[in-house]
mmCIF file of C-alpha atoms in Angstrom:
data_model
loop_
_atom_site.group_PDB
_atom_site.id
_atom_site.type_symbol
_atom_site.label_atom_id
_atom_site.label_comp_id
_atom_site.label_asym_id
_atom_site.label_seq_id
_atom_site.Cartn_x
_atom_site.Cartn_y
_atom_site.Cartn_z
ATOM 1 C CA UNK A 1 25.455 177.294 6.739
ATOM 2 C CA UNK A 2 24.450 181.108 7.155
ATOM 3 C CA UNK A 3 20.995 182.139 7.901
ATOM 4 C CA UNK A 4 20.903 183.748 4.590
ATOM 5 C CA UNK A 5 21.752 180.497 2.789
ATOM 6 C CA UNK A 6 19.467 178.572 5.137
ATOM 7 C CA UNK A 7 16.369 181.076 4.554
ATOM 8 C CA UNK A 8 16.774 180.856 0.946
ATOM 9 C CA UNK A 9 16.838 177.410 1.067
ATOM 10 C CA UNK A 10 13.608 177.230 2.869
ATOM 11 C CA UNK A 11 11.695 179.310 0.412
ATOM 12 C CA UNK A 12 12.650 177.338 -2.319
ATOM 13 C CA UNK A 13 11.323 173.889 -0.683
ATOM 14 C CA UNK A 14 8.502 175.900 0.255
ATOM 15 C CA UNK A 15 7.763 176.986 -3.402
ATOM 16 C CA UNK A 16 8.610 173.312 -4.390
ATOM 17 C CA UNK A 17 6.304 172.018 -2.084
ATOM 18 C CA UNK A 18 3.561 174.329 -3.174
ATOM 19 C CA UNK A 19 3.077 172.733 -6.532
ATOM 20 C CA UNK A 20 0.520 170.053 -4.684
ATOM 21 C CA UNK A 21 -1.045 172.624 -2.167
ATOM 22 C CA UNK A 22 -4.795 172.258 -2.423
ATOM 23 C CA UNK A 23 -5.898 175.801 -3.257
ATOM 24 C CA UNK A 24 -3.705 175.964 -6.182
ATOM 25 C CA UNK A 25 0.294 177.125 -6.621
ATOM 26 C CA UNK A 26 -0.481 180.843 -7.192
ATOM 27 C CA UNK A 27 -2.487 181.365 -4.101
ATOM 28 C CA UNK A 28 0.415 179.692 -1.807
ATOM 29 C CA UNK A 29 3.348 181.680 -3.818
ATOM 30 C CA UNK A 30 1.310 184.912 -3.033
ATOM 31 C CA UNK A 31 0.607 183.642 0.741
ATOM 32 C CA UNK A 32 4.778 182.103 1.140
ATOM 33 C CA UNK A 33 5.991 185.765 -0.310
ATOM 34 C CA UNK A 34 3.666 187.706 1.892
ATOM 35 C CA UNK A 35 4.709 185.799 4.754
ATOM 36 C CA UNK A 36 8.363 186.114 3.793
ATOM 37 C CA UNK A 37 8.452 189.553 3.350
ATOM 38 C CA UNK A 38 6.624 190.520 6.477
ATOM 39 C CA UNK A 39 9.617 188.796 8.281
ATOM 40 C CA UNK A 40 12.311 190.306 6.060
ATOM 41 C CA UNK A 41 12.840 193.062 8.737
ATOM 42 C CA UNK A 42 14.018 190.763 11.590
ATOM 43 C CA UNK A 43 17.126 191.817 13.105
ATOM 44 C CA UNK A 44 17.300 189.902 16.659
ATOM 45 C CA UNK A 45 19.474 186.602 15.683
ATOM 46 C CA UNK A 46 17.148 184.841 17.967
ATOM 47 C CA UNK A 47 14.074 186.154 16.229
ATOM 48 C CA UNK A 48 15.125 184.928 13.008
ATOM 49 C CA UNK A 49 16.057 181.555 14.349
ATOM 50 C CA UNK A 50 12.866 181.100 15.670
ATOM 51 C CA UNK A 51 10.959 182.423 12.282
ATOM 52 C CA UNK A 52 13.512 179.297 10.375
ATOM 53 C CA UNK A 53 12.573 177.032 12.758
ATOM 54 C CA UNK A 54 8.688 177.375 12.288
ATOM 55 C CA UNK A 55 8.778 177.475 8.566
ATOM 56 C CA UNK A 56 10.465 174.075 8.712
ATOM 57 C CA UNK A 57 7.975 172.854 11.170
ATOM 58 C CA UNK A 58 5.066 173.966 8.271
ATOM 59 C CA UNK A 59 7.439 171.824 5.844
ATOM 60 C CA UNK A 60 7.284 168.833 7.763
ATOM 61 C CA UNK A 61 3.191 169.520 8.611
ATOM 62 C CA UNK A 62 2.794 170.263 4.262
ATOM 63 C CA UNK A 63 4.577 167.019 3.842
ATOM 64 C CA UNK A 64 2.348 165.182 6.352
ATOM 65 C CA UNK A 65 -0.861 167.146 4.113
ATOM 66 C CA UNK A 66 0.406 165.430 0.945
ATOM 67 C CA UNK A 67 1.161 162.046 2.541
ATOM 68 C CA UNK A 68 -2.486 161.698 3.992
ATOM 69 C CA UNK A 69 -4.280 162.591 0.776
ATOM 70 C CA UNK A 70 -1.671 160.258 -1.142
ATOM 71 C CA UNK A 71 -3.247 157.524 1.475
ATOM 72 C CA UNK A 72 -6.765 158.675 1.444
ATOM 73 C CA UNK A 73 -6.428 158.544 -2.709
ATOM 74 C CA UNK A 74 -4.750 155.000 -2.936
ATOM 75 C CA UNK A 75 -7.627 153.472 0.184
ATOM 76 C CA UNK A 76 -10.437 155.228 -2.222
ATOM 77 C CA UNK A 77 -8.727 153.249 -5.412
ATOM 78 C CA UNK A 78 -8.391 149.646 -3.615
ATOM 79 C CA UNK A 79 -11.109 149.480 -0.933
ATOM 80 C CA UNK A 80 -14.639 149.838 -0.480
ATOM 81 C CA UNK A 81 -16.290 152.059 2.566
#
């Protein structure tokens, strides 16, 4: 897969996964495009690489997010503190 491909790709699971961010889905679009476009002038192969690689680390840590307040919500509904 190209970077181009795999860069595009990441945006748009970003964006997908922004529907449930906390502070609402406009203010992580505007954060994800600002971010995106301040990294739209790498050149350096390597550079780039390394810029994919953390934006699917935040993936997997947004993921992790929504799977501890699914938790949190469903030990709320079913047990007492």
């Amino acid at each position: 897969m190209s970077q181009h491909s795999r860069v595009m790709t990441l945006y748009k699971t970003m964006l997908h996964l922004g529907r449930d961010y906390p502070g609402g889905f406009p203010y992580f679009r505007n954060k994800l495009k600002i971010a995106f476009m301040k990294n739209s002038t790498l050149k350096d192969q390597k550079e780039i690489e390394s810029a994919i690689s953390r934006g699917e680390f935040v993936i997997k840590e947004l993921e992790a997010l929504y799977m501890l307040r699914k938790y949190r919500a469903l030990k709320k509904r079913y047990y007492e503190e």
